[in-house]
PDB file of C-alpha atoms in Angstrom:
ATOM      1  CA  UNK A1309     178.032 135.464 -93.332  1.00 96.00           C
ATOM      2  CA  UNK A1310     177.296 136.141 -89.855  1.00 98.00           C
ATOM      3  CA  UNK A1311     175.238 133.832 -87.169  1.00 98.00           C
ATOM      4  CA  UNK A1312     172.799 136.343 -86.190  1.00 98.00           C
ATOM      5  CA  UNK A1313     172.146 139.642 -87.132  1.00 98.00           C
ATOM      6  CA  UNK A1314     170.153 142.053 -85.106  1.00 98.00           C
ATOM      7  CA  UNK A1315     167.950 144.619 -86.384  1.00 98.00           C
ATOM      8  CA  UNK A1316     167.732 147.293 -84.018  1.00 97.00           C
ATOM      9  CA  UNK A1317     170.663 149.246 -81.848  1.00 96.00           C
ATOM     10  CA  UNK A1318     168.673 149.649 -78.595  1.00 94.00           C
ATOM     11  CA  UNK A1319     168.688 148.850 -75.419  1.00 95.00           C
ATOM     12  CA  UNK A1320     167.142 145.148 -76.452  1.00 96.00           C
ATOM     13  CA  UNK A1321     169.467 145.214 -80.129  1.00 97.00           C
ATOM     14  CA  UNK A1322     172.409 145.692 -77.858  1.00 97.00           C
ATOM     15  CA  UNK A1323     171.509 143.471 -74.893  1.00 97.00           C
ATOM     16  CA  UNK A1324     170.970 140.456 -77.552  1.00 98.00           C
ATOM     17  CA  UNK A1325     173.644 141.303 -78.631  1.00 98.00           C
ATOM     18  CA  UNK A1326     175.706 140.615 -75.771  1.00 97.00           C
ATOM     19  CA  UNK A1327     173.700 137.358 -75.316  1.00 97.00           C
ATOM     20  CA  UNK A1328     174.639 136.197 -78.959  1.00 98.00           C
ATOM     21  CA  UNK A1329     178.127 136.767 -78.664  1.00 97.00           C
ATOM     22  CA  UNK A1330     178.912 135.167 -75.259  1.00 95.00           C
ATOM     23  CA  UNK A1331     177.415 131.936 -76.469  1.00 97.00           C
ATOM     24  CA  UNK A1332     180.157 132.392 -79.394  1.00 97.00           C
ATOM     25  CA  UNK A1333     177.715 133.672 -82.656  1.00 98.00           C
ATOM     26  CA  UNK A1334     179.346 135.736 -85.308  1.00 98.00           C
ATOM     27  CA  UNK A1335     177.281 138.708 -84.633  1.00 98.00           C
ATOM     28  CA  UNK A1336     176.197 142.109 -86.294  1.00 98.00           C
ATOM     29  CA  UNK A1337     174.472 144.711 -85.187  1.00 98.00           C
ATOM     30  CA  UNK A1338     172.484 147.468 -87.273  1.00 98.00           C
ATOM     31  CA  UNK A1339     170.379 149.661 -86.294  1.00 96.00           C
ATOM     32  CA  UNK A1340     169.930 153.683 -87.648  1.00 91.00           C
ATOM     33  CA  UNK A1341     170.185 155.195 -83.994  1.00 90.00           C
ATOM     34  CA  UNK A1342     172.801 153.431 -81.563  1.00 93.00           C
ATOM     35  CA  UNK A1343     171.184 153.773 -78.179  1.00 92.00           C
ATOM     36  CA  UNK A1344     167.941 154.044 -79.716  1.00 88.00           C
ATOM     37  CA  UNK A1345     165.169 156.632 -77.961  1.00 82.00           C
ATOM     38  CA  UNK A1346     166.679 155.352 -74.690  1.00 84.00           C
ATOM     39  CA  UNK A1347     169.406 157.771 -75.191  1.00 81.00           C
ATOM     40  CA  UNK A1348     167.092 160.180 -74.713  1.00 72.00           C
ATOM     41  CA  UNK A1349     166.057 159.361 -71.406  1.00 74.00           C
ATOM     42  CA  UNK A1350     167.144 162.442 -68.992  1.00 70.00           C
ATOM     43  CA  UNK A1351     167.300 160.342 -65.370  1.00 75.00           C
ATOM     44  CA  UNK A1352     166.907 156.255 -65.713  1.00 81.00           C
ATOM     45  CA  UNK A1353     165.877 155.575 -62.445  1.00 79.00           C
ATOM     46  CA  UNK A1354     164.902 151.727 -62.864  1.00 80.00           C
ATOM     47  CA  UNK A1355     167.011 150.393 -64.343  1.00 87.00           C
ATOM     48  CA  UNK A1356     169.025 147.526 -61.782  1.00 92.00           C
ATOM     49  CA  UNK A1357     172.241 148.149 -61.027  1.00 93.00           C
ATOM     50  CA  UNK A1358     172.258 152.560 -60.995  1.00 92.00           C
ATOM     51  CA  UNK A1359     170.207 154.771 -58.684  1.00 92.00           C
ATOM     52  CA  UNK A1360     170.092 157.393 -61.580  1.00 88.00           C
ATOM     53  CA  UNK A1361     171.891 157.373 -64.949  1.00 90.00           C
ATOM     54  CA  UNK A1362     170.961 159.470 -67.816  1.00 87.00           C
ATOM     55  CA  UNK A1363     170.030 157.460 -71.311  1.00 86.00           C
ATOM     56  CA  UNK A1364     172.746 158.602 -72.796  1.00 90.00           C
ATOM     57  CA  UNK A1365     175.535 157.343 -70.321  1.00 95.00           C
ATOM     58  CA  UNK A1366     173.732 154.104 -70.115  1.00 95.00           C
ATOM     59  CA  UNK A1367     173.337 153.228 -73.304  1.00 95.00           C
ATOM     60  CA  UNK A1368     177.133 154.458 -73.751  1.00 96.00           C
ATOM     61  CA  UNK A1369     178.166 152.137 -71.270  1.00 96.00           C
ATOM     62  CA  UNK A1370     176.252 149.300 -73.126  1.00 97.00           C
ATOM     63  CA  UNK A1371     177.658 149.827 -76.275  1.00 97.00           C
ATOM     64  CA  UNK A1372     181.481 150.101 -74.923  1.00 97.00           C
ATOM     65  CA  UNK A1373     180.448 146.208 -73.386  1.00 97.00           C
ATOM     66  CA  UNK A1374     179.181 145.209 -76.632  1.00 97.00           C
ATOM     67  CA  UNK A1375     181.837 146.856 -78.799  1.00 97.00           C
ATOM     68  CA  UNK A1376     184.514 145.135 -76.246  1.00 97.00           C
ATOM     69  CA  UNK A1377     183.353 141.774 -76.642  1.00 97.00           C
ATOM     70  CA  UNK A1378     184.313 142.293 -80.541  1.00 96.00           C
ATOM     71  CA  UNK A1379     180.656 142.774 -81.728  1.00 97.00           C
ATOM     72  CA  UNK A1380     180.304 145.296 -84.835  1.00 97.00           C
ATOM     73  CA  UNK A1381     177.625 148.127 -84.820  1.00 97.00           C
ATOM     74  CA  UNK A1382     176.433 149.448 -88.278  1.00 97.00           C
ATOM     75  CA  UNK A1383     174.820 152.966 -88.130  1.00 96.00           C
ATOM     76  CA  UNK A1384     172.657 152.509 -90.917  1.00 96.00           C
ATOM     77  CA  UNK A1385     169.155 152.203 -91.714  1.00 94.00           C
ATOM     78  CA  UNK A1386     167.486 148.427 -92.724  1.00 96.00           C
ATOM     79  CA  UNK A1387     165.341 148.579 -96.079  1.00 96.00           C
ATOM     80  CA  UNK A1388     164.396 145.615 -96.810  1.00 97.00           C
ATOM     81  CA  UNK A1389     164.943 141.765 -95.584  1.00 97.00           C
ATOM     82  CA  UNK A1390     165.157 139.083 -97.720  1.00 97.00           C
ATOM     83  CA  UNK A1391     164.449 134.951 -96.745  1.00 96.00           C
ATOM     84  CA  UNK A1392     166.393 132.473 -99.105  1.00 92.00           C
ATOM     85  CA  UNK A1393     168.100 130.128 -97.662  1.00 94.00           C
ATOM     86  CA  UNK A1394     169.631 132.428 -95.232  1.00 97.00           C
ATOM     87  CA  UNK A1395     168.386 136.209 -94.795  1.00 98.00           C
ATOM     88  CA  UNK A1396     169.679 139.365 -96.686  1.00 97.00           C
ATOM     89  CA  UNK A1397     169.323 142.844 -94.923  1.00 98.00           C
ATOM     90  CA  UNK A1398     169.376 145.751 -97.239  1.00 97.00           C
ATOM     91  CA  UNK A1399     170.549 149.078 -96.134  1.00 96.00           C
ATOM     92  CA  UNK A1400     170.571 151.847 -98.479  1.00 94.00           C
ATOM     93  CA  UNK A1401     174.330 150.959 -99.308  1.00 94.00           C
ATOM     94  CA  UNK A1402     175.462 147.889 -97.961  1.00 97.00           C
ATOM     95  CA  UNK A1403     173.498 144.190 -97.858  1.00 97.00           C
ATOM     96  CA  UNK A1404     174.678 142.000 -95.092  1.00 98.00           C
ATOM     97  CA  UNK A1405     173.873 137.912 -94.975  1.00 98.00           C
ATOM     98  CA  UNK A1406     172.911 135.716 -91.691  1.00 98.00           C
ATOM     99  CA  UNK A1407     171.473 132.216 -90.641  1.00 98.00           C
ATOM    100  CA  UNK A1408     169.109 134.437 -88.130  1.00 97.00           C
ATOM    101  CA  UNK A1409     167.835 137.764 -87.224  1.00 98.00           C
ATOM    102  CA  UNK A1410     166.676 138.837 -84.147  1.00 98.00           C
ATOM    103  CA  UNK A1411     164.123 142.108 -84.704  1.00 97.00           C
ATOM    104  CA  UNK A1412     164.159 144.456 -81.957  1.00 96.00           C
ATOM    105  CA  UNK A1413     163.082 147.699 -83.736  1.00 92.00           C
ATOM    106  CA  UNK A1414     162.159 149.178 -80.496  1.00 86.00           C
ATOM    107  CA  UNK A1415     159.316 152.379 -80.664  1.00 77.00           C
ATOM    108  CA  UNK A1416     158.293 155.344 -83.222  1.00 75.00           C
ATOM    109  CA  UNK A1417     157.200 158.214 -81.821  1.00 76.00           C
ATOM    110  CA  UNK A1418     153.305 158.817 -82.519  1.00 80.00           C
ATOM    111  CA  UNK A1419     152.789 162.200 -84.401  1.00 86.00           C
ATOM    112  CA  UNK A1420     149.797 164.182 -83.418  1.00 91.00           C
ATOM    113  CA  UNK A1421     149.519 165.089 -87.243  1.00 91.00           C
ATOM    114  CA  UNK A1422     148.001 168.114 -86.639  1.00 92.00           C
ATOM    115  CA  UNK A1423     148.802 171.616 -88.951  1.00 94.00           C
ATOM    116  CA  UNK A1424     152.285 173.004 -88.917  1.00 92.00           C
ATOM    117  CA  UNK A1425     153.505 169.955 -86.753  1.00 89.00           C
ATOM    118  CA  UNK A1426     156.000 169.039 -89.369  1.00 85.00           C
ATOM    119  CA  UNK A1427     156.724 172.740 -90.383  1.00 89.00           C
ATOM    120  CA  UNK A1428     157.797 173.572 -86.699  1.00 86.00           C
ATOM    121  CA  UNK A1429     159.489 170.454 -86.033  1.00 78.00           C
ATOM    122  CA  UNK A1430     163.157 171.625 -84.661  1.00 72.00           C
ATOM    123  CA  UNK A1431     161.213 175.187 -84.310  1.00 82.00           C
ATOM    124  CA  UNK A1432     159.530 174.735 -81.242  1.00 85.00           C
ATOM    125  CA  UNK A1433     157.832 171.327 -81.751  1.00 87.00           C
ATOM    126  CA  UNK A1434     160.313 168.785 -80.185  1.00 84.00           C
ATOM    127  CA  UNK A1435     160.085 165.144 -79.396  1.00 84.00           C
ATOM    128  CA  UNK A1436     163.187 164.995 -77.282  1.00 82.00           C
ATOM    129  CA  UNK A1437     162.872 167.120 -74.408  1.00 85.00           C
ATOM    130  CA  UNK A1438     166.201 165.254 -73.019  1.00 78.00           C
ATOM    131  CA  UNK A1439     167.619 166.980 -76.122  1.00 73.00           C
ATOM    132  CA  UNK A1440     165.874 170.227 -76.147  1.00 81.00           C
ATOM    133  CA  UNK A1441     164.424 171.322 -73.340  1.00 86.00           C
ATOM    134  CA  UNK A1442     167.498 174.109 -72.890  1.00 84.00           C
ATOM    135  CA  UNK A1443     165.734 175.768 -75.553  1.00 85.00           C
ATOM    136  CA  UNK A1444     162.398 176.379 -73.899  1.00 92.00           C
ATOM    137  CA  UNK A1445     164.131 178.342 -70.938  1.00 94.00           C
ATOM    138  CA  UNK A1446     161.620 180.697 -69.630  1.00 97.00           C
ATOM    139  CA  UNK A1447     159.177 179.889 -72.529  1.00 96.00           C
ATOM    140  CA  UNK A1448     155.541 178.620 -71.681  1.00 97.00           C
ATOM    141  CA  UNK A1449     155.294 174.814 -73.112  1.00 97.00           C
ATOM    142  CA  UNK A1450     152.575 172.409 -73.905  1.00 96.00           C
ATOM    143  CA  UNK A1451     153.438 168.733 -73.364  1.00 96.00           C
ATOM    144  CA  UNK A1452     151.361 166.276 -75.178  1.00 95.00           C
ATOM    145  CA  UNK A1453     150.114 162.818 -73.213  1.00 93.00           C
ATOM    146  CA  UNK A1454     149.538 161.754 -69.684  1.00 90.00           C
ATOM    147  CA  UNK A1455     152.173 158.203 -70.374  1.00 91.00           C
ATOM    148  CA  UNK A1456     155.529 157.699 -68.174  1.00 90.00           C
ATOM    149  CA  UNK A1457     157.154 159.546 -70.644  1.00 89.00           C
ATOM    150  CA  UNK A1458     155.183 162.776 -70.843  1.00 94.00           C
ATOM    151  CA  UNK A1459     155.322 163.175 -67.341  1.00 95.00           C
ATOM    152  CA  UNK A1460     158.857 162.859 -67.010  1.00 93.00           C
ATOM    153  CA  UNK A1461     159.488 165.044 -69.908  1.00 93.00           C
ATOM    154  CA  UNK A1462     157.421 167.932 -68.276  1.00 96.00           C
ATOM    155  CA  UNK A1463     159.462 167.486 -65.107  1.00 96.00           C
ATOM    156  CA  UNK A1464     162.317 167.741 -66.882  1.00 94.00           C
ATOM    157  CA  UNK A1465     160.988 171.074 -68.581  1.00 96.00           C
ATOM    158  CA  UNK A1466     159.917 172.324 -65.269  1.00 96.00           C
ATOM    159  CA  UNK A1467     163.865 172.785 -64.830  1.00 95.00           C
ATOM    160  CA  UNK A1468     163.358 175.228 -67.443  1.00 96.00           C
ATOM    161  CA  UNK A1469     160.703 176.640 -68.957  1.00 96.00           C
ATOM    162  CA  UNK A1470     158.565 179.024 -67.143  1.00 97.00           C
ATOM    163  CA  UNK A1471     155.334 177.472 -66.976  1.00 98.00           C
ATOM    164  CA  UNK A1472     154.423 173.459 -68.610  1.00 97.00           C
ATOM    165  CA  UNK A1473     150.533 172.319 -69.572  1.00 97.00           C
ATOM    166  CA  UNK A1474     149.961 168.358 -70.024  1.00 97.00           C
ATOM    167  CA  UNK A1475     147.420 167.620 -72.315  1.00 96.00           C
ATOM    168  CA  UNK A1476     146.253 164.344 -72.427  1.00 94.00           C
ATOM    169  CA  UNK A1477     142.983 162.296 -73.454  1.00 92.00           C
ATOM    170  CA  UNK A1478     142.148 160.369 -69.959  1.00 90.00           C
ATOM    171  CA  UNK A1479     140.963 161.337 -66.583  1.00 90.00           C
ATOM    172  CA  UNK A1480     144.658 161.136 -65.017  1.00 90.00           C
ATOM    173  CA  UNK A1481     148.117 161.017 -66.321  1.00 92.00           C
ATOM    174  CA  UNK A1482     149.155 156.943 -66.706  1.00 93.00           C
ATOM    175  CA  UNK A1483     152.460 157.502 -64.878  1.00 91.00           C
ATOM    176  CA  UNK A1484     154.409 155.704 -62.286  1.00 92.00           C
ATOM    177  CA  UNK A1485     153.130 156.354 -58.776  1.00 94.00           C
ATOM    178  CA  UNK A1486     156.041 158.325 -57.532  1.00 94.00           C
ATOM    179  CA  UNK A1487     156.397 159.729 -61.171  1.00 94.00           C
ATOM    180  CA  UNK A1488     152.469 161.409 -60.527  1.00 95.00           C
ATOM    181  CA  UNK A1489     153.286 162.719 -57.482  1.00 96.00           C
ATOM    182  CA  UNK A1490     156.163 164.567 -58.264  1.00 95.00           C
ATOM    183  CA  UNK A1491     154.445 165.981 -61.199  1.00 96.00           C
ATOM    184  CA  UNK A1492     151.536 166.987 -59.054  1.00 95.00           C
ATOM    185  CA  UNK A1493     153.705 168.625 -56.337  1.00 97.00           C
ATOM    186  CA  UNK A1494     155.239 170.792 -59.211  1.00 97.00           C
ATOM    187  CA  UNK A1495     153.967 174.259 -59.392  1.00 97.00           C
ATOM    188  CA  UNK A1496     154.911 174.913 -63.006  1.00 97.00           C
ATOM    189  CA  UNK A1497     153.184 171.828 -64.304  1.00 97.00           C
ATOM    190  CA  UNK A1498     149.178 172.140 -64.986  1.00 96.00           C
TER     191      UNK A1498
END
């Protein structure tokens, strides 16, 4: 029986989880992706404390702090919760008991759902360009939405692939200031 569990092995799964276990709760942490879609992140350059770090050293870093303060992290998927008198979370092979949760589930990526999306995934469609962007060297490469994130994914591309389009809806990509202009000053992005 643990105090708390946390659902969710992201940034905000493992910072509760520090929180927890400082103020002395038996705590467990399980989440499918340790690091969560911040390990993705190619250059983290708000976060306090580091000028630049890439998502996947940072969220390294946080789970060695975590993991050193005794806290176990389950790499397994939650399927179901369950409220008696206490709560139940169901993985596919292991159910786990505590007095609380704390859900931090952090993001899905949105699917365009468009034909042969699915089909091509790992084939040329990517949602990680931290992870794959190697793989477009010299290529020509459509980057879908104008958010903080599609920008800094094309920029990241742009270290790559030959030539990068941004398609998105608005009238101007929703991007950090500085994060806009680089984009902007970058000849391979359109």
């Amino acid at each position: 029986m643990y105090d708390v569990i946390i659902i969710g092995a992201g940034p905000a799964g493992l910072a509760s989880a520090l929180y927890a276990t400082r103020y002395k709760l038996n705590t467990l942490v399980v989440g499918s992706v340790i690091g969560g879609t911040a390990l993705e992140a190619y250059n983290v350059e708000n976060y306090p404390g580091f000028k630049s770090i890439s998502g996947f050293e940072l969220m390294g870093r946080m789970e060695e702090q975590v993991t050193s303060l005794g806290v176990k992290i389950i790499p397994e998927e939650v399927t179901k919760i369950e409220k008696n008198t206490d709560f139940s979370v169901i993985t596919e092979d292991n159910k786990y008991e505590a007095k609380s949760l704390i859900l931090t589930m952090g993001t899905e990526r949105r699917k365009l759902n468009v034909p042969g999306e699915k089909e091509l995934l790992g084939k040329g469609v990517s949602y990680c360009a931290t992870c794959d962007s190697a793989f477009f060297k010299d290529k020509t490469v459509a980057v879908v939405g104008g958010s903080d994130a599609a920008a800094k994914s094309a920029l990241l591309l742009a270290e790559y692939a030959k030539k990068i389009f941004m398609i998105y809806r608005r009238d101007k990509i929703r991007s950090e200031p500085i994060i806009v202009e680089s984009v902007e000053k970058n000849e391979k992005i359109e």
